[in-house]
Coordinates of C-alpha atoms and ligand atoms in Angstrom, one line a residue:
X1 CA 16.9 -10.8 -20.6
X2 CA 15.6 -7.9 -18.1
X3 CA 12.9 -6.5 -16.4
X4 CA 11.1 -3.6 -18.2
X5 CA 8.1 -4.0 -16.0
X6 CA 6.2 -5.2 -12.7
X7 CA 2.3 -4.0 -11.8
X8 CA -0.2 -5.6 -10.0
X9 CA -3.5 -6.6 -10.6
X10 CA -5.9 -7.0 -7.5
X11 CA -9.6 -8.1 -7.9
X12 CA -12.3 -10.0 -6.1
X13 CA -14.4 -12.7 -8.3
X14 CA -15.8 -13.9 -5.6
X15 CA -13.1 -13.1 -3.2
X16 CA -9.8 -11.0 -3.0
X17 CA -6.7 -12.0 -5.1
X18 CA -3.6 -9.5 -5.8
X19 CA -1.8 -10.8 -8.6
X20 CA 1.7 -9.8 -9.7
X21 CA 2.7 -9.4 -13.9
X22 CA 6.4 -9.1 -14.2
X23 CA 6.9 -8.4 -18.3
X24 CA 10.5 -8.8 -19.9
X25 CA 12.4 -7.2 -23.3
X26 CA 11.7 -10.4 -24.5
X27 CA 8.0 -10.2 -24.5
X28 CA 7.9 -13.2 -22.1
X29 CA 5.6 -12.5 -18.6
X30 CA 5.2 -14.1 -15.8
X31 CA 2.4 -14.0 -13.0
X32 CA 2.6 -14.4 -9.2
X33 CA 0.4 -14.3 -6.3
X34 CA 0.5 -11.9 -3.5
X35 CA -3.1 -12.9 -1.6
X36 CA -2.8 -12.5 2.2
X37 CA -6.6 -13.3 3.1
X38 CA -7.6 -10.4 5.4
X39 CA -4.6 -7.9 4.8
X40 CA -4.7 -8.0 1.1
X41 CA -3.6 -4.3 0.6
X42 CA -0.7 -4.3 2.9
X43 CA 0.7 -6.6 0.5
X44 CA -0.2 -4.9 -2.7
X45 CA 1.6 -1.5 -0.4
X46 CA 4.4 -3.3 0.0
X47 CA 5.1 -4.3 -3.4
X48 CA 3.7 -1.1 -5.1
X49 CA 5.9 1.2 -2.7
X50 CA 8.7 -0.4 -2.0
X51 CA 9.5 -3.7 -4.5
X52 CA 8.8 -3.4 -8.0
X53 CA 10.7 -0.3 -9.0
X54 CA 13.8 -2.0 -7.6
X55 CA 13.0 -5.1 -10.1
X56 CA 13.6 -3.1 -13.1
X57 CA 16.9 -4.2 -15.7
X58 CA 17.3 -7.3 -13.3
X59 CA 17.4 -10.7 -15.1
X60 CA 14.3 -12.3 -14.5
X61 CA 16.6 -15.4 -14.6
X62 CA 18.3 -14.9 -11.6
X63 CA 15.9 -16.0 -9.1
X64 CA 18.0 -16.9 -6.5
X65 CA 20.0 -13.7 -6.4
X66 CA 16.7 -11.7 -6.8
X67 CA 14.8 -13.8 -3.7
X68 CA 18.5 -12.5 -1.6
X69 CA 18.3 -9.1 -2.6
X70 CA 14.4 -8.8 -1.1
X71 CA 14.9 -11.0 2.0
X72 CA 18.2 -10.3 3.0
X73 CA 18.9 -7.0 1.6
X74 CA 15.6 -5.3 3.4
X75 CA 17.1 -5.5 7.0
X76 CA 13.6 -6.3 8.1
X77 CA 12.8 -10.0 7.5
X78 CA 10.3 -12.4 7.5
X79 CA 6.5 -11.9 8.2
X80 CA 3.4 -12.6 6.0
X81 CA 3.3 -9.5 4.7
X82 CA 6.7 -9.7 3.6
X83 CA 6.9 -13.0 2.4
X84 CA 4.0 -13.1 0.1
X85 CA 5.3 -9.9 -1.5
X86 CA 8.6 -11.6 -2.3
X87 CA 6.4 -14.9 -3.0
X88 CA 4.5 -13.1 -6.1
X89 CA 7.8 -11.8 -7.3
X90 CA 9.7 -15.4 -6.8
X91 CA 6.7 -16.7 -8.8
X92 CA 6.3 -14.7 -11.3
X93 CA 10.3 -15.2 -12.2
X94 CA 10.0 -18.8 -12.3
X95 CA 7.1 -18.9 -14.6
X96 CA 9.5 -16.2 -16.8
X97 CA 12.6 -18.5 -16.9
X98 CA 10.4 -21.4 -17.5
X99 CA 8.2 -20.1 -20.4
X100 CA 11.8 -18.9 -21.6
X101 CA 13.2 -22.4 -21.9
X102 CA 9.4 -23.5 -23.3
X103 CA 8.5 -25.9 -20.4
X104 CA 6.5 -26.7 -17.5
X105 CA 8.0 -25.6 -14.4
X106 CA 8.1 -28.9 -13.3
X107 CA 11.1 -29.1 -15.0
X108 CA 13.1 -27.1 -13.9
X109 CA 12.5 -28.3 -10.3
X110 CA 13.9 -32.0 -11.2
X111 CA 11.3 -33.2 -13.2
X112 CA 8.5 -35.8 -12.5
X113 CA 8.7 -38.1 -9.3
X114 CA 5.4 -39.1 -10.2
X115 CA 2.6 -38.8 -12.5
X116 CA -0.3 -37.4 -10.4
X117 CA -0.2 -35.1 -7.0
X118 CA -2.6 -36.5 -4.7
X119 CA -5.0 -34.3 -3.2
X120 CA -7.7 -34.0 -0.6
X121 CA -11.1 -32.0 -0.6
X122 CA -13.5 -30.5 2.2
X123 CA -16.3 -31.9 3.1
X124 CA -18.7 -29.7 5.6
X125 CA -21.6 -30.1 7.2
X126 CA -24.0 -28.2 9.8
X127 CA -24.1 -31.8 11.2
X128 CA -21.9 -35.3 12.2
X129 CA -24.6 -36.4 9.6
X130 CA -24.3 -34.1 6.8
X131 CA -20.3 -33.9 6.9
X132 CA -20.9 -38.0 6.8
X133 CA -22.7 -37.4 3.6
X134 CA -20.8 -34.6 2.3
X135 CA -17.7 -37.0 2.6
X136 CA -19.3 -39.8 0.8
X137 CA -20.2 -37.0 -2.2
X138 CA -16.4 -36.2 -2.8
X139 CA -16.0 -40.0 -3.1
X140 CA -18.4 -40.5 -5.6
X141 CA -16.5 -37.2 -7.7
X142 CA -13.4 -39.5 -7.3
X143 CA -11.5 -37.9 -4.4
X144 CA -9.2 -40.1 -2.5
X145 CA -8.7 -38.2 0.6
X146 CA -11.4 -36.0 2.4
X147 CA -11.2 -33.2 4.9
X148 CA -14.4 -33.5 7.6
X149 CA -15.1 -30.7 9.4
X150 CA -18.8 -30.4 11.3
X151 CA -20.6 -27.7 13.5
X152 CA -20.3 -28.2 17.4
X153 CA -23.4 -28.9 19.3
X154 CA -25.4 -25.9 20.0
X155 CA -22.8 -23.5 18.5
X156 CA -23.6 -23.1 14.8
X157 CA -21.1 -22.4 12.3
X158 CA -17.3 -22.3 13.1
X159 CA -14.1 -23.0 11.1
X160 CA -14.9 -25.2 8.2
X161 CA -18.7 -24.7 8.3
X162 CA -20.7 -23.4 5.4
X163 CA -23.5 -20.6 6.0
X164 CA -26.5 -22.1 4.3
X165 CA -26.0 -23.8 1.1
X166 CA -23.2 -21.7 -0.9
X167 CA -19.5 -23.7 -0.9
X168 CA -17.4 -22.8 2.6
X169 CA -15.5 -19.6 2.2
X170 CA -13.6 -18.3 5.5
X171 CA -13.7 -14.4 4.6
X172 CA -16.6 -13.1 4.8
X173 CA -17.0 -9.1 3.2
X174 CA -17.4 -6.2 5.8
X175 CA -15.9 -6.2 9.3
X176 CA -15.0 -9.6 11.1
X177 CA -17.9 -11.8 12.2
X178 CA -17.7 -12.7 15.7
X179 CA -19.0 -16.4 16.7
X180 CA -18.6 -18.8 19.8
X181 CA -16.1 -21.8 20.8
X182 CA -16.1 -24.8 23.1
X183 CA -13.2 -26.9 23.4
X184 CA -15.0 -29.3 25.6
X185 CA -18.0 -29.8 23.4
X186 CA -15.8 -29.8 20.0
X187 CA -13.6 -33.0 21.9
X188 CA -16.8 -34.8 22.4
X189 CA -18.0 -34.4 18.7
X190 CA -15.1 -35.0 16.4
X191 CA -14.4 -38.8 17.6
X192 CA -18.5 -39.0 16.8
X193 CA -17.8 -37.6 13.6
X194 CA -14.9 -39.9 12.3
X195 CA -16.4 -43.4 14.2
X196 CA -19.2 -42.6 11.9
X197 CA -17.2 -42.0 8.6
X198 CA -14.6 -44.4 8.7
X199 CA -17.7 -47.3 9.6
X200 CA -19.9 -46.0 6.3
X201 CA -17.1 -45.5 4.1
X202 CA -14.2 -47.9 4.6
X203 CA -11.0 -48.7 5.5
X204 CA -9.2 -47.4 2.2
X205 CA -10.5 -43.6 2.1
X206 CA -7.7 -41.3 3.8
X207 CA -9.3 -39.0 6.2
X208 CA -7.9 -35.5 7.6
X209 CA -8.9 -33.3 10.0
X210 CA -8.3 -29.7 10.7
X211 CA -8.1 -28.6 13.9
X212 CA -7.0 -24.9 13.0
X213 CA -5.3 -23.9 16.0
X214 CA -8.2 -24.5 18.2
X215 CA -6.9 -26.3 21.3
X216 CA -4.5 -26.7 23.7
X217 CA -1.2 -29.4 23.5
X218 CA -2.9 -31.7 26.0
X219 CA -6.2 -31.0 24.7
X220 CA -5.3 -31.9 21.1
X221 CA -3.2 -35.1 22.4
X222 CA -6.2 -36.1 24.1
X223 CA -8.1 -35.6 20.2
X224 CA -5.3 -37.7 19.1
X225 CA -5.4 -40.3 21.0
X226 CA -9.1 -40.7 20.8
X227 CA -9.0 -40.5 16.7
X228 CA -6.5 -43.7 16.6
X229 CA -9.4 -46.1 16.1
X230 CA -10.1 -44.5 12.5
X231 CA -6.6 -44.0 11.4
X232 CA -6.7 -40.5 10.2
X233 CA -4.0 -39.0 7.4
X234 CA -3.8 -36.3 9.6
X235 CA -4.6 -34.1 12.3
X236 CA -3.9 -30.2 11.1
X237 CA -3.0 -27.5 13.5
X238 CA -3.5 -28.8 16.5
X239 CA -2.6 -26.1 18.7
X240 CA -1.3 -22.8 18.0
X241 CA 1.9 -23.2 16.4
X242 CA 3.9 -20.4 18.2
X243 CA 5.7 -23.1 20.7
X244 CA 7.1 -25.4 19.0
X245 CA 8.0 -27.1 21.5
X246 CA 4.0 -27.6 22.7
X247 CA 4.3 -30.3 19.4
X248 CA 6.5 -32.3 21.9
X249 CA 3.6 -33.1 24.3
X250 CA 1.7 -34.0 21.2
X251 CA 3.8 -36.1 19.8
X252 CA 4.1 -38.1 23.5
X253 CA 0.6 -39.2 23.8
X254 CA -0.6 -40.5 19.8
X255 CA 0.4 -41.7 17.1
X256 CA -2.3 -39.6 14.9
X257 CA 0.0 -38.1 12.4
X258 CA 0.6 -34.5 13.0
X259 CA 0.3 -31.6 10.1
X260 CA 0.9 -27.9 10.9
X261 CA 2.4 -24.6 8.7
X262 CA -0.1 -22.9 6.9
X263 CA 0.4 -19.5 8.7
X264 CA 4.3 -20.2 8.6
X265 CA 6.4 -17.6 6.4
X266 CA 10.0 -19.3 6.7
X267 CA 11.5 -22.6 7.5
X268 CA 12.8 -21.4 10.9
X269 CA 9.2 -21.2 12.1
X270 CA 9.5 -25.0 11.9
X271 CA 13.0 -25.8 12.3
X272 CA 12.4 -27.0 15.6
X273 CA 9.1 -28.9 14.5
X274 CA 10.9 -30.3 11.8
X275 CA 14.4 -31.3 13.3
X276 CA 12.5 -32.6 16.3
X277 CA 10.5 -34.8 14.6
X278 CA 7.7 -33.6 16.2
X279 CA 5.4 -33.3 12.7
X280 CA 4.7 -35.9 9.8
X281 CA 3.6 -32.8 7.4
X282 CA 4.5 -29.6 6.6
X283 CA 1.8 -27.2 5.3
X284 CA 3.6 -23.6 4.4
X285 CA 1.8 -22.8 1.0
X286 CA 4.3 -20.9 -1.5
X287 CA 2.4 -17.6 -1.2
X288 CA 3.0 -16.8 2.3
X289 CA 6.2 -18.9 2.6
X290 CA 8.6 -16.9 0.3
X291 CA 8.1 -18.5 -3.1
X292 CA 9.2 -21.6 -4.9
X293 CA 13.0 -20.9 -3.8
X294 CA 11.9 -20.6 -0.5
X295 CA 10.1 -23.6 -0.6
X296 CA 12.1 -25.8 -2.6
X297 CA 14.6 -25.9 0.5
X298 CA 12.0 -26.4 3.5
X299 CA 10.9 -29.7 1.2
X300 CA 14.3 -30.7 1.0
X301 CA 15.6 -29.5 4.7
X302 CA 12.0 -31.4 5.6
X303 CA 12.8 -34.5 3.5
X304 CA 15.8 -35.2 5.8
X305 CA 13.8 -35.9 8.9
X306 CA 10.8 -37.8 6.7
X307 CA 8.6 -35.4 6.9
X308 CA 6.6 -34.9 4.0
X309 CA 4.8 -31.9 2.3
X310 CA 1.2 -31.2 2.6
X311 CA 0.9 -27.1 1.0
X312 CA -2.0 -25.5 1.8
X313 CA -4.7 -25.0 -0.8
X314 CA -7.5 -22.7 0.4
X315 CA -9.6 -20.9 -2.2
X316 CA -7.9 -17.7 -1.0
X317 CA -4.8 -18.7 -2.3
X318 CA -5.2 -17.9 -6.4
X319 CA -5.2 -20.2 -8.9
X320 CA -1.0 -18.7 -9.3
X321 CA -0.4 -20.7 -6.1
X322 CA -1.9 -23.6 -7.2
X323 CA -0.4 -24.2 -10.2
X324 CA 2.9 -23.0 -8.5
X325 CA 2.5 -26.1 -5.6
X326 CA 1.1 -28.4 -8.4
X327 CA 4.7 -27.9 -10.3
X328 CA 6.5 -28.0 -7.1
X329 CA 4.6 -31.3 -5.4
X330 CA 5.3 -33.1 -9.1
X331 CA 8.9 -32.7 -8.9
X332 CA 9.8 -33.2 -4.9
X333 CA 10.3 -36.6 -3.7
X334 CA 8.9 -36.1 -0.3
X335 CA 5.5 -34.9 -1.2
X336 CA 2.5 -36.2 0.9
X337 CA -0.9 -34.5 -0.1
X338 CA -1.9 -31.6 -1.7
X339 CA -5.1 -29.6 -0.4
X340 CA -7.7 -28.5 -3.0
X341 CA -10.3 -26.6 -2.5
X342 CA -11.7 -25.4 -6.0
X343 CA -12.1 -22.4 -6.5
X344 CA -15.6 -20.9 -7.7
X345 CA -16.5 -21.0 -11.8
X346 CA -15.7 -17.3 -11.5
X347 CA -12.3 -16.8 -10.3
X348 CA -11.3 -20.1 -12.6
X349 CA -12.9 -17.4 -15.8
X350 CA -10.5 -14.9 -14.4
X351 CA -7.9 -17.4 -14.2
X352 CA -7.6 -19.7 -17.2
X353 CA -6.0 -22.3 -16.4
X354 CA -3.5 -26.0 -17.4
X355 CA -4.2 -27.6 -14.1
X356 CA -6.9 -30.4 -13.7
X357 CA -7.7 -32.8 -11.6
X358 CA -8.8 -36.9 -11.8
X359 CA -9.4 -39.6 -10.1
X360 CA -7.9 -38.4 -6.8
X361 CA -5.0 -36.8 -8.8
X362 CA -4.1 -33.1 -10.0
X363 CA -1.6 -32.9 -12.9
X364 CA -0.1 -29.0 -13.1
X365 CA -0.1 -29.7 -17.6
X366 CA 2.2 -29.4 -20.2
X367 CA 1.8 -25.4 -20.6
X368 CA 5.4 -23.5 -20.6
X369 CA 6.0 -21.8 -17.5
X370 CA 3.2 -22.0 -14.3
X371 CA 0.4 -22.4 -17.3
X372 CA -1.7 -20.2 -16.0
X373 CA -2.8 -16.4 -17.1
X374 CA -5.1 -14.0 -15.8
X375 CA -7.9 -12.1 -18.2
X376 CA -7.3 -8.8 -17.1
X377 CA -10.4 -6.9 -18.8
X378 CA -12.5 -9.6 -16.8
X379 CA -11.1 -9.0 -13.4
X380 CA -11.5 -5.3 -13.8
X381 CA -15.1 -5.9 -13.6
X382 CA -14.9 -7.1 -9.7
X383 CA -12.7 -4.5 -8.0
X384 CA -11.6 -5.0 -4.7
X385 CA -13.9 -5.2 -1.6
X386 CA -12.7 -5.5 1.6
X387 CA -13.5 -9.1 3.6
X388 CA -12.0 -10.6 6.9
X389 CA -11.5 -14.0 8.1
X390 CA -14.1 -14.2 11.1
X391 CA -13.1 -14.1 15.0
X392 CA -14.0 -16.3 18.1
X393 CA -14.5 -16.4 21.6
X394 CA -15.2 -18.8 24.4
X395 CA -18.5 -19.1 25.8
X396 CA -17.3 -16.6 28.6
X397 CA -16.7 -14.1 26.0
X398 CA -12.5 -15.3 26.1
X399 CA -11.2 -14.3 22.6
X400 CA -9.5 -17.2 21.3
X401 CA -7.9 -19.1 18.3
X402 CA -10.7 -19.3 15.5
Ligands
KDG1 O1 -7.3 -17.6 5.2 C1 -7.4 -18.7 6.1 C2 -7.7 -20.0 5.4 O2 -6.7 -20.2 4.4 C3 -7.6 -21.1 6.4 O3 -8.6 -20.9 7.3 C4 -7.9 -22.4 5.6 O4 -7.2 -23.7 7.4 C5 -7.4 -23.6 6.3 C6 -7.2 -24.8 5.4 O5 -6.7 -25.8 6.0 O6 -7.5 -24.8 4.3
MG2 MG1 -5.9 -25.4 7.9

C-alpha cells in the first residue's frame, strides 16, 4: 500500500479545526487532526510546507517508522506546533491500517479492557450557585463525573466561565480578550463551591476541578488541602507545569489527587512528574502529544508508576481526536477518565461520527478505522477565521497564567 496523497482541510463550524486526509492506491483514507487552538495556521504551514510531500509512496502501514522519520529525522524536535503536525499524520495512518484490516482501531491497540470509557463533563456557572445547579443538570443527563468551574467574586468571567448563556468556548474570534485574576479571592471561593456540591449532590458523584495553571505550588497545596473534605477526582493543573519539580511541594501537603499535561507535547515534559510520583493523572491529548504512537508509550511508561490517563477533551480538539482517545482509552489498562466536552450540533454535521456516549460512558463504535469522516462540501461553507484563547492579569495589571 502507498501514499498517493495528503491535503488538509481547515474550517471553523463554530470554531477552528485543521484536519489532515491522507488517501492511498488502495482507495482507503484516513483523517487526522492538526487543531492547535490559537496558532491554527502554523500548524497547517508546517504540514503544507514542509510534511506532506515527504509522505508520498510511503506505506501508510508503517507508522512507527513514519512517526521516526518526522520526529527524529527533522533535527528540530518537539513543540506544539511540531507535534500536532506529526499527530494528524500519526492519526490519519492508524485510521488507514485499521480500515485496511476492517476494524476498530481499538483493535489494533490490544483490544477492549473494558466496555465503556468513563468520562467527565463541565459544569459552569457565573455563580457558586449556578455551577451547583449546572452540576446537578449533567447528573440528571447521566454523567458520572462533573468538572465545576465558577466566576470569582467581583471579577466576572475567567477560565471555565461562559459569556451569557451560549455553551463555554475558550477562543474567542478577533484579538485576545484581556480579563482580571485574583489568587487570593479564587482560594476563598473554590472550597465554597465544592462544600456546596458535594452536600447537595452526594457522596458517589466524582468531582474535578481545573485549576488551569492559575496558582503557585504553595498556593495550590494550600487548595488541596482545603478540598480534602469533598474528596475530589482531581485537581488539574495546579500550577504552571514548567517545574516539575514544583509538583513536589504539592504532593507534600495533600492528598487531593493531582492531574496535569494538557499543554505537554512529549513524555519527557513529564518524565520527572511521572517517575516521581508526583501526579495521579496524565492529561497529554493525542493532538498536541505526537499521535497515538506517541501516546500509546507515555500510557504504558505512565502505567508503571500507577498513574493513570485522563486525555484532554476540549471542544477545540476535533471530533478526529476524540474518536482517536476513545480507541486508545478502550484498549489501555491504565485509563482513568476521559474529558468530554461536546462539541456544538455544527461541527458534529461536519464531523459524522461512530462515537456516543451513555450513562456516564463513551463507546468509540464498531466503524473500521477512527469511524469518523469529515463532509467536506459542508465545511467549505465556514472558512477559517481567526480566534485566540483570552489573556489575564492581576489586579495590579501583572500578566499572569489565564
Ligand atoms: O485551548 C485551551 C483549552 O483546551 C483549555 O483551556 C481547556 O483546560 C482546558 C480543559 O481542561 O478542557
Ligand atoms: Mg484543563
Amino acid at each position: 500500500m502507498k501514499i498517493t496523497s495528503a491535503r488538509l482541510i481547515v474550517c471553523s463550524p463554530d470554531r477552528n479545526f485543521v484536519t489532515l486526509r491522507i488517501d492511498t492506491d488502495e482507495g482507503i483514507y484516513g483523517l487526522g487532526d492538526g487543531t492547535l487552538n490559537g496558532r491554527e495556521l502554523a500548524v497547517a504551514a508546517y504540514l503544507q510546507d514542509h510534511v506532506l510531500d515527504c509522505l508520498i509512496g510511503r506505506d501508510p502501514r508503517n507508522t512507527e517508522d513514519i512517526w521516526q522519520y518526522l520526529y527524529r529525522g527533522a533535527y528540530w524536535r518537539r513543540g506544539p506546533v511540531t507535534m500536532s503536525a506529526i499527530a494528524a499524520v500519526d492519526v490519519a495512518l492508524w485510521d488507514i491500517k485499521a480500515k485496511a484490516l476492517n476494524t476498530p482501531l481499538y483493535n489494533l491497540l490490544g483490544g477492549k479492557s473494558r466496555e465503556g470509557v468513563l468520562v467527565y463533563t463541565h459544569a459552569n456557572g457565573a455563580t457558586v450557585e449556578q455551577a451547583v445547579e449546572s452540576v446537578h443538570q449533567h447528573m440528571e443527563e447521566g454523567y458520572l463525573a462533573v468538572r465545576a468551574q465558577c466566576s470569582v467574586p467581583g471579577l466576572a468571567g475567567g477560565y471555565g466561565v461562559p459569556k451569557g448563556s451560549k455553551p463555554y468556548e475558550p477562543a474567542e474570534r478577533g484579538l485576545p480578550s484581556e480579563g482580571l485574576w485574583s489568587s487570593e479571592r479564587y482560594l476563598n471561593t473554590v472550597p465554597e463551591l465544592f462544600e456546596k456540591i458535594r452536600l447537595s449532590a452526594g457522596a458517589d458523584v466524582h468531582l474535578l476541578h481545573d485549576v488551569h495553571h492559575r496558582l503557585t505550588p504553595i498556593e495550590a497545596a494550600r487548595l488541596g488541602k482545603s478540598l480534602e473534605p469533598y474528596h475530589l477526582f482531581w485537581m488539574e493543573d495546579p500550577c504552571p507545569a514548567e517545574l516539575q519539580e514544583g509538583f513536589e511541594l504539592i504532593r507534600r501537603h495533600t492528598v487531593t489527587p493531582i492531574a496535569t499535561g494538557e499543554v505537554f507535547n512529549s513524555v519527557w515534559d513529564a518524565h520527572d512528574l511521572i517517575r516521581n510520583q508526583w501526579i495521579d493523572y496524565i492529561r497529554t491529548t493525542v493532538v498536541h502529544g505526537g499521535g497515538i504512537t506517541a501516546l500509546r508509550k507515555l500510557a504504558d511508561f505512565s502505567a508503571l508508576y500507577h498513574v493513570r490517563t485522563g486525555f484532554h477533551g476540549a471542544t477545540d480538539l476535533s471530533p478526529v481526536t476524540m474518536a482517536a482517545a476513545l480507541h486508545l482509552g478502550l484498549a489501555i489498562h491504565n485509563l482513568g477518565i476521559q474529558e468530554h466536552m461536546p462539541h456544538s450540533a455544527l461541527t458534529d454535521e461536519v464531523f459524522p461520527h461512530h462515537y456516543t456516549f451513555q450513562a456516564g460512558y463513551m463507546h468509540p463504535g464498531e466503524a473500521p478505522g477512527l469511524g469518523v469522516e469529515i463532509d467536506e462540501a459542508l465545511a467549505a461553507q465556514y472558512p477559517y477565521q481567526r480566534a485566540y484563547l483570552p489573556i489575564a492579569r492581576k489586579l495590579d495589571g501583572t500578566l499572569t497564567d489565564w
